[in-house]
Short mmCIF file of C-alpha atoms and ligand atoms in Angstrom, two decimals:
data_model
loop_
_atom_site.label_atom_id
_atom_site.label_comp_id
_atom_site.label_asym_id
_atom_site.label_seq_id
_atom_site.Cartn_x
_atom_site.Cartn_y
_atom_site.Cartn_z
CA UNK A 1 -67.53 -73.99 -21.23
CA UNK A 2 -66.77 -70.96 -23.41
CA UNK A 3 -63.47 -69.05 -23.39
CA UNK A 4 -65.32 -66.24 -21.71
CA UNK A 5 -66.49 -68.50 -18.90
CA UNK A 6 -62.91 -69.66 -18.42
CA UNK A 7 -61.76 -66.04 -18.34
CA UNK A 8 -64.33 -65.14 -15.69
CA UNK A 9 -63.43 -68.13 -13.54
CA UNK A 10 -59.72 -67.34 -13.85
CA UNK A 11 -60.33 -63.75 -12.77
CA UNK A 12 -62.50 -64.89 -9.85
CA UNK A 13 -59.68 -67.19 -8.73
CA UNK A 14 -57.15 -64.33 -8.77
CA UNK A 15 -59.56 -62.02 -6.97
CA UNK A 16 -59.89 -64.58 -4.20
CA UNK A 17 -56.10 -64.54 -3.98
CA UNK A 18 -56.15 -60.76 -3.56
CA UNK A 19 -58.80 -60.96 -0.87
CA UNK A 20 -56.71 -63.49 1.01
CA UNK A 21 -53.61 -61.33 0.83
CA UNK A 22 -53.03 -59.79 4.23
CA UNK A 23 -50.65 -56.92 3.53
CA UNK A 24 -53.23 -54.14 3.69
CA UNK A 25 -53.57 -52.64 7.13
CA UNK A 26 -56.61 -50.59 6.08
CA UNK A 27 -59.80 -51.44 4.19
CA UNK A 28 -58.53 -49.70 1.02
CA UNK A 29 -58.28 -52.98 -0.87
CA UNK A 30 -62.04 -53.47 -0.66
CA UNK A 31 -62.82 -49.86 -1.51
CA UNK A 32 -60.60 -49.95 -4.55
CA UNK A 33 -61.94 -53.25 -5.87
CA UNK A 34 -65.50 -52.11 -5.30
CA UNK A 35 -64.79 -48.81 -7.05
CA UNK A 36 -63.38 -50.68 -10.04
CA UNK A 37 -66.39 -52.94 -10.18
CA UNK A 38 -68.82 -50.02 -9.98
CA UNK A 39 -66.98 -48.07 -12.68
CA UNK A 40 -67.00 -51.05 -15.05
CA UNK A 41 -70.80 -51.16 -14.73
CA UNK A 42 -71.26 -47.40 -14.98
CA UNK A 43 -68.99 -46.95 -17.96
CA UNK A 44 -70.54 -49.70 -20.06
CA UNK A 45 -71.49 -48.12 -23.38
CA UNK A 46 -75.09 -48.13 -24.58
CA UNK A 47 -74.11 -50.87 -27.03
CA UNK A 48 -72.72 -53.01 -24.25
CA UNK A 49 -69.00 -52.37 -24.70
CA UNK A 50 -67.13 -52.31 -21.38
CA UNK A 51 -64.52 -49.62 -20.63
CA UNK A 52 -60.82 -50.08 -21.38
CA UNK A 53 -59.56 -47.50 -18.92
CA UNK A 54 -60.61 -45.81 -15.71
CA UNK A 55 -58.91 -42.75 -14.26
CA UNK A 56 -57.57 -42.07 -10.80
CA UNK A 57 -60.02 -39.18 -10.64
CA UNK A 58 -63.00 -41.47 -11.28
CA UNK A 59 -61.71 -43.92 -8.71
CA UNK A 60 -61.29 -41.14 -6.15
CA UNK A 61 -64.86 -39.93 -6.61
CA UNK A 62 -66.10 -43.47 -6.28
CA UNK A 63 -64.02 -44.18 -3.17
CA UNK A 64 -65.38 -41.03 -1.51
CA UNK A 65 -68.89 -42.24 -2.35
CA UNK A 66 -68.21 -45.70 -0.91
CA UNK A 67 -66.71 -44.48 2.34
CA UNK A 68 -69.23 -41.68 2.72
CA UNK A 69 -71.84 -43.62 4.76
CA UNK A 70 -69.05 -45.30 6.75
CA UNK A 71 -67.61 -41.99 7.87
CA UNK A 72 -70.70 -40.95 9.83
CA UNK A 73 -70.58 -41.72 13.56
CA UNK A 74 -71.71 -45.28 14.19
CA UNK A 75 -74.82 -45.26 16.41
CA UNK A 76 -74.22 -41.58 17.00
CA UNK A 77 -70.96 -42.27 18.83
CA UNK A 78 -67.75 -42.32 16.85
CA UNK A 79 -66.53 -43.11 13.35
CA UNK A 80 -65.56 -46.76 12.96
CA UNK A 81 -61.88 -47.49 12.52
CA UNK A 82 -60.86 -48.73 9.10
CA UNK A 83 -57.10 -48.71 9.38
CA UNK A 84 -54.03 -47.38 11.05
CA UNK A 85 -51.36 -49.46 12.63
CA UNK A 86 -51.74 -48.33 16.20
CA UNK A 87 -54.90 -48.58 18.23
CA UNK A 88 -56.98 -45.46 17.77
CA UNK A 89 -55.50 -44.56 14.43
CA UNK A 90 -57.70 -44.22 11.43
CA UNK A 91 -57.27 -44.75 7.70
CA UNK A 92 -56.33 -41.35 6.28
CA UNK A 93 -59.04 -41.38 3.63
CA UNK A 94 -61.71 -42.15 6.21
CA UNK A 95 -60.39 -39.40 8.49
CA UNK A 96 -60.56 -36.87 5.68
CA UNK A 97 -64.12 -37.84 4.76
CA UNK A 98 -65.20 -37.84 8.41
CA UNK A 99 -63.72 -34.36 8.87
CA UNK A 100 -65.55 -33.18 5.76
CA UNK A 101 -68.82 -34.67 7.00
CA UNK A 102 -68.42 -33.05 10.38
CA UNK A 103 -68.08 -29.70 8.62
CA UNK A 104 -70.88 -29.79 6.05
CA UNK A 105 -73.06 -32.83 6.64
CA UNK A 106 -73.93 -33.36 10.24
CA UNK A 107 -77.00 -35.40 9.29
CA UNK A 108 -75.76 -39.02 9.27
CA UNK A 109 -78.19 -39.83 6.44
CA UNK A 110 -76.97 -37.01 4.21
CA UNK A 111 -76.24 -38.50 0.79
CA UNK A 112 -72.91 -37.68 -0.76
CA UNK A 113 -74.27 -35.82 -3.79
CA UNK A 114 -75.96 -33.27 -1.51
CA UNK A 115 -72.75 -32.69 0.39
CA UNK A 116 -71.03 -32.08 -2.92
CA UNK A 117 -73.60 -29.44 -3.82
CA UNK A 118 -73.47 -27.88 -0.37
CA UNK A 119 -69.81 -26.87 -0.70
CA UNK A 120 -68.37 -27.76 -4.12
CA UNK A 121 -64.99 -26.17 -3.50
CA UNK A 122 -64.35 -28.02 -0.30
CA UNK A 123 -65.62 -31.24 -1.82
CA UNK A 124 -63.21 -30.83 -4.71
CA UNK A 125 -60.35 -30.57 -2.21
CA UNK A 126 -61.49 -33.77 -0.56
CA UNK A 127 -61.62 -35.66 -3.87
CA UNK A 128 -58.16 -34.42 -4.82
CA UNK A 129 -56.73 -35.50 -1.50
CA UNK A 130 -58.29 -38.95 -1.86
CA UNK A 131 -57.01 -39.21 -5.42
CA UNK A 132 -53.46 -38.49 -4.25
CA UNK A 133 -53.75 -41.06 -1.46
CA UNK A 134 -54.94 -43.72 -3.95
CA UNK A 135 -52.07 -42.93 -6.32
CA UNK A 136 -49.53 -43.04 -3.52
CA UNK A 137 -50.47 -46.36 -2.05
CA UNK A 138 -53.52 -48.55 -2.72
CA UNK A 139 -53.44 -48.50 -6.53
CA UNK A 140 -49.76 -49.60 -6.79
CA UNK A 141 -50.16 -51.92 -3.80
CA UNK A 142 -53.33 -53.74 -4.78
CA UNK A 143 -51.86 -56.27 -7.18
CA UNK A 144 -49.08 -57.48 -4.91
CA UNK A 145 -49.72 -61.06 -3.99
CA UNK A 146 -46.89 -62.45 -1.92
CA UNK A 147 -43.47 -61.18 -3.00
CA UNK A 148 -44.34 -59.76 -6.42
CA UNK A 149 -46.69 -57.44 -8.21
CA UNK A 150 -48.68 -59.13 -10.95
CA UNK A 151 -50.59 -56.54 -12.92
CA UNK A 152 -53.49 -58.77 -13.90
CA UNK A 153 -56.21 -56.16 -13.34
CA UNK A 154 -54.64 -52.96 -14.64
CA UNK A 155 -51.46 -51.34 -15.86
CA UNK A 156 -50.44 -47.84 -14.78
CA UNK A 157 -47.62 -45.51 -15.67
CA UNK A 158 -46.27 -44.07 -12.43
CA UNK A 159 -43.71 -45.47 -9.99
CA UNK A 160 -43.39 -45.35 -6.23
CA UNK A 161 -41.28 -42.21 -6.69
CA UNK A 162 -44.28 -40.20 -7.89
CA UNK A 163 -44.41 -36.88 -6.07
CA UNK A 164 -47.47 -35.15 -4.75
CA UNK A 165 -46.39 -31.96 -6.55
CA UNK A 166 -46.68 -33.72 -9.95
CA UNK A 167 -50.16 -34.96 -9.07
CA UNK A 168 -51.22 -31.54 -7.77
CA UNK A 169 -50.06 -29.93 -10.99
CA UNK A 170 -52.14 -32.37 -13.02
CA UNK A 171 -55.11 -31.77 -10.70
CA UNK A 172 -54.82 -28.06 -11.39
CA UNK A 173 -54.99 -28.80 -15.09
CA UNK A 174 -51.34 -28.73 -16.12
CA UNK A 175 -51.01 -30.91 -19.20
CA UNK A 176 -48.85 -34.03 -19.29
CA UNK A 177 -47.54 -33.88 -15.75
CA UNK A 178 -49.21 -37.10 -14.74
CA UNK A 179 -50.93 -39.94 -16.62
CA UNK A 180 -54.06 -40.62 -14.56
CA UNK A 181 -55.20 -43.71 -16.48
CA UNK A 182 -55.42 -47.28 -15.33
CA UNK A 183 -55.41 -49.46 -18.43
CA UNK A 184 -57.61 -52.44 -17.73
CA UNK A 185 -56.18 -55.76 -18.88
CA UNK A 186 -58.01 -57.51 -21.72
CA UNK A 187 -61.23 -59.08 -20.48
CA UNK A 188 -61.03 -57.57 -16.98
CA UNK A 189 -63.93 -55.12 -17.29
CA UNK A 190 -66.00 -57.72 -19.13
CA UNK A 191 -65.41 -60.34 -16.45
CA UNK A 192 -65.88 -58.00 -13.51
CA UNK A 193 -69.31 -57.14 -14.88
CA UNK A 194 -70.11 -60.82 -15.37
CA UNK A 195 -69.01 -61.59 -11.82
CA UNK A 196 -70.79 -58.59 -10.27
CA UNK A 197 -73.59 -60.61 -8.65
CA UNK A 198 -70.98 -62.78 -6.95
CA UNK A 199 -68.16 -60.37 -6.18
CA UNK A 200 -70.24 -57.58 -4.68
CA UNK A 201 -71.64 -59.55 -1.72
CA UNK A 202 -68.26 -61.21 -1.24
CA UNK A 203 -66.45 -57.85 -1.05
CA UNK A 204 -69.10 -56.51 1.31
CA UNK A 205 -68.70 -59.47 3.61
CA UNK A 206 -64.92 -59.34 3.70
CA UNK A 207 -64.95 -55.59 4.19
CA UNK A 208 -67.50 -55.80 7.02
CA UNK A 209 -65.46 -58.58 8.62
CA UNK A 210 -62.32 -56.43 8.70
CA UNK A 211 -64.19 -53.43 10.14
CA UNK A 212 -65.82 -55.69 12.72
CA UNK A 213 -62.44 -57.06 13.79
CA UNK A 214 -60.85 -53.59 13.99
CA UNK A 215 -63.68 -52.26 16.09
CA UNK A 216 -64.43 -55.39 18.09
CA UNK A 217 -68.03 -55.44 16.97
CA UNK A 218 -70.12 -58.34 15.72
CA UNK A 219 -70.02 -58.48 11.93
CA UNK A 220 -73.77 -59.01 11.72
CA UNK A 221 -74.41 -55.50 13.06
CA UNK A 222 -72.25 -53.78 10.52
CA UNK A 223 -73.47 -54.93 7.16
CA UNK A 224 -76.49 -52.67 7.14
CA UNK A 225 -74.64 -49.65 8.49
CA UNK A 226 -71.85 -49.96 5.94
CA UNK A 227 -73.71 -51.12 2.84
CA UNK A 228 -77.45 -51.13 3.52
CA UNK A 229 -80.12 -49.50 1.43
CA UNK A 230 -81.90 -48.10 4.44
CA UNK A 231 -79.55 -45.23 5.25
CA UNK A 232 -81.21 -42.68 2.95
CA UNK A 233 -84.95 -42.35 3.64
CA UNK A 234 -86.84 -42.76 0.36
CA UNK A 235 -90.18 -41.53 1.65
CA UNK A 236 -90.02 -38.07 0.05
CA UNK A 237 -90.16 -39.50 -3.49
CA UNK A 238 -93.15 -41.75 -2.90
CA UNK A 239 -95.96 -39.28 -3.58
CA UNK A 240 -94.46 -37.65 -6.70
CA UNK A 241 -93.50 -41.01 -8.23
CA UNK A 242 -96.91 -42.43 -7.48
CA UNK A 243 -98.52 -39.59 -9.34
CA UNK A 244 -96.34 -40.34 -12.41
CA UNK A 245 -97.55 -43.94 -12.11
CA UNK A 246 -101.17 -42.69 -12.10
CA UNK A 247 -101.65 -44.13 -8.63
CA UNK A 248 -100.85 -47.66 -9.75
CA UNK A 249 -98.33 -50.20 -8.52
CA UNK A 250 -95.34 -50.16 -10.86
CA UNK A 251 -95.25 -53.94 -11.11
CA UNK A 252 -98.82 -55.28 -11.07
CA UNK A 253 -100.38 -52.10 -12.49
CA UNK A 254 -103.38 -52.28 -10.15
CA UNK A 255 -104.42 -49.36 -7.98
CA UNK A 256 -102.19 -48.77 -5.04
CA UNK A 257 -104.23 -48.83 -1.91
CA UNK A 258 -102.80 -50.08 1.32
CA UNK A 259 -99.14 -50.23 2.20
CA UNK A 260 -96.74 -49.20 -0.55
CA UNK A 261 -92.98 -49.13 -0.75
CA UNK A 262 -90.36 -47.35 -2.81
CA UNK A 263 -88.36 -50.02 -4.64
CA UNK A 264 -84.97 -49.95 -6.34
CA UNK A 265 -85.73 -51.17 -9.87
CA UNK A 266 -82.18 -52.44 -10.31
CA UNK A 267 -81.86 -54.11 -6.92
CA UNK A 268 -79.56 -52.46 -4.38
CA UNK A 269 -77.76 -55.77 -3.96
CA UNK A 270 -76.70 -55.63 -7.64
CA UNK A 271 -75.72 -51.97 -7.70
CA UNK A 272 -76.59 -49.36 -5.06
CA UNK A 273 -78.43 -46.51 -6.75
CA UNK A 274 -80.84 -44.04 -5.17
CA UNK A 275 -81.06 -42.05 -8.40
CA UNK A 276 -84.67 -41.02 -8.96
CA UNK A 277 -84.92 -42.91 -12.25
CA UNK A 278 -84.08 -46.15 -10.42
CA UNK A 279 -86.93 -45.75 -7.92
CA UNK A 280 -90.47 -47.01 -8.41
CA UNK A 281 -93.49 -47.31 -6.10
CA UNK A 282 -95.06 -50.71 -5.57
CA UNK A 283 -97.38 -52.63 -3.26
CA UNK A 284 -95.42 -53.75 -0.22
CA UNK A 285 -96.54 -57.23 -1.23
CA UNK A 286 -95.20 -56.96 -4.79
CA UNK A 287 -91.95 -55.47 -3.53
CA UNK A 288 -91.49 -58.25 -0.99
CA UNK A 289 -92.01 -60.83 -3.70
CA UNK A 290 -89.51 -59.17 -6.00
CA UNK A 291 -86.85 -58.96 -3.28
CA UNK A 292 -83.38 -58.90 -4.88
CA UNK A 293 -84.50 -60.41 -8.17
CA UNK A 294 -84.03 -58.58 -11.42
CA UNK A 295 -87.33 -57.69 -13.05
CA UNK A 296 -88.56 -59.43 -16.23
CA UNK A 297 -88.77 -57.95 -19.74
CA UNK A 298 -92.26 -56.49 -19.34
CA UNK A 299 -91.13 -54.44 -16.34
CA UNK A 300 -87.97 -53.31 -18.10
CA UNK A 301 -90.17 -52.03 -20.94
CA UNK A 302 -92.35 -50.13 -18.47
CA UNK A 303 -89.28 -48.75 -16.74
CA UNK A 304 -87.78 -47.57 -19.97
CA UNK A 305 -91.20 -46.23 -21.03
CA UNK A 306 -91.50 -44.21 -17.85
CA UNK A 307 -88.01 -42.80 -18.22
CA UNK A 308 -88.81 -41.63 -21.76
CA UNK A 309 -92.38 -40.45 -21.27
CA UNK A 310 -91.64 -38.67 -18.00
CA UNK A 311 -88.07 -37.50 -18.46
CA UNK A 312 -88.94 -33.87 -17.81
CA UNK A 313 -91.31 -34.71 -14.91
CA UNK A 314 -88.55 -36.73 -13.27
CA UNK A 315 -86.21 -33.83 -13.78
CA UNK A 316 -88.66 -31.47 -12.07
CA UNK A 317 -89.23 -33.84 -9.14
CA UNK A 318 -85.49 -34.30 -8.69
CA UNK A 319 -84.82 -30.59 -8.63
CA UNK A 320 -87.76 -29.83 -6.31
CA UNK A 321 -86.70 -32.49 -3.84
CA UNK A 322 -83.01 -31.85 -4.34
CA UNK A 323 -82.78 -35.52 -5.26
CA UNK A 324 -80.05 -37.43 -7.05
CA UNK A 325 -80.62 -38.21 -10.71
CA UNK A 326 -78.32 -39.66 -13.35
CA UNK A 327 -80.30 -41.35 -16.14
CA UNK A 328 -77.34 -42.23 -18.32
CA UNK A 329 -75.48 -43.91 -15.47
CA UNK A 330 -78.59 -45.89 -14.49
CA UNK A 331 -79.06 -46.97 -18.08
CA UNK A 332 -75.42 -48.08 -18.46
CA UNK A 333 -75.69 -50.13 -15.30
CA UNK A 334 -78.92 -51.77 -16.48
CA UNK A 335 -77.39 -52.58 -19.87
CA UNK A 336 -74.28 -53.98 -18.17
CA UNK A 337 -76.23 -56.17 -15.79
CA UNK A 338 -78.86 -57.51 -18.19
CA UNK A 339 -76.51 -58.02 -21.11
CA UNK A 340 -74.09 -60.15 -19.05
CA UNK A 341 -76.60 -62.36 -17.24
CA UNK A 342 -76.18 -66.03 -18.06
CA UNK A 343 -78.78 -67.41 -20.47
CA UNK A 344 -80.33 -69.56 -17.76
CA UNK A 345 -81.02 -66.58 -15.44
CA UNK A 346 -84.60 -66.34 -14.18
CA UNK A 347 -86.27 -62.98 -13.79
CA UNK A 348 -89.11 -61.88 -11.57
CA UNK A 349 -92.49 -61.53 -13.27
CA UNK A 350 -95.15 -61.41 -10.53
CA UNK A 351 -95.98 -62.95 -7.17
CA UNK A 352 -93.68 -65.96 -6.92
CA UNK A 353 -93.43 -66.41 -10.68
CA UNK A 354 -89.98 -66.36 -12.27
CA UNK A 355 -89.58 -66.42 -16.04
CA UNK A 356 -86.82 -67.00 -18.57
CA UNK A 357 -84.82 -63.98 -19.60
CA UNK A 358 -85.82 -62.49 -22.96
CA UNK A 359 -82.55 -60.75 -23.58
CA UNK A 360 -83.29 -59.25 -27.03
CA UNK A 361 -86.54 -57.74 -25.77
CA UNK A 362 -84.85 -56.32 -22.69
CA UNK A 363 -81.91 -54.86 -24.59
CA UNK A 364 -84.27 -53.37 -27.15
CA UNK A 365 -86.18 -51.63 -24.36
CA UNK A 366 -82.96 -50.33 -22.82
CA UNK A 367 -81.75 -49.26 -26.24
CA UNK A 368 -84.79 -47.01 -26.58
CA UNK A 369 -83.54 -45.19 -23.49
CA UNK A 370 -80.62 -43.76 -25.41
CA UNK A 371 -81.17 -40.07 -25.89
ZN1 ZN B 1 -98.49 -54.52 -7.03
#
């Protein structure tokens, strides 16, 4: 076992300790850990160097994104409880997002980036409020296990006496009123990325379990509502993407006749991303075979080739459909995931065929994506 393997296992052990810790009365623990995990993937440099810091601002944006689908009424009725001590109370962050949604995004499938565009000023207020809430409680609280705080994930510079006025001043751009950085401990970002395939479903399950218990619902019903890929209909992108693929299935390259599906190239289960560059059209049959596997080198080359050859077409489609698009984030995530897979990982080639990972070939293809 390498030192790095030992580091990853040690971190996993401590994360399990955090998940067991019962002092959080809201689901903030899960949101914060998930936000950290996502940011470590998104901020991986093109050369595969993980981030050393994340900011409270980045965490706040991420937390809004994570709670966004949760804060729509469940089955058209009411917003699910995610905290609060007394019955009927709600976690403040969820309340704020739900209130925002009720104002600008009545469609329960409205993705967060569209809500941001719909009313940027109001959205900015929401993010600032969430940032303050994170600074006040969950960030300093997260690393308490039992009677003491052990800062094994991150270090930060404020104390429990931090005042909202200091944070507001920094949010308005006043210099040096507040240090918004979380300094990640050595190896933390690296190991979070390595553990992504394991931690993500674990966090989802624990999170769904807490929401289920708070709302007296069966856990099995909630997973899809809270974390599923099906909430945003992908149908609008099918025709334009198919035309960029010259009418062929992205994976088997034969003509697409019969049922087709829009697939997440980097599987949703690894990192949820409806960005246009992460979507491809495939035979329903090919897509069902691929499932949650990562695609093999040949497909990564085609994916990278499409992103380069059709960058401006993708841009046009995104703006015509008012669709989300963030090529550099998608590329960072792909680099993070492929570069940290264990050597023995098997990737999906075709039908039920899995092949060995050709890491150099894959990283070379992703490297060509750099602008
Ligand atoms: Zn196919």
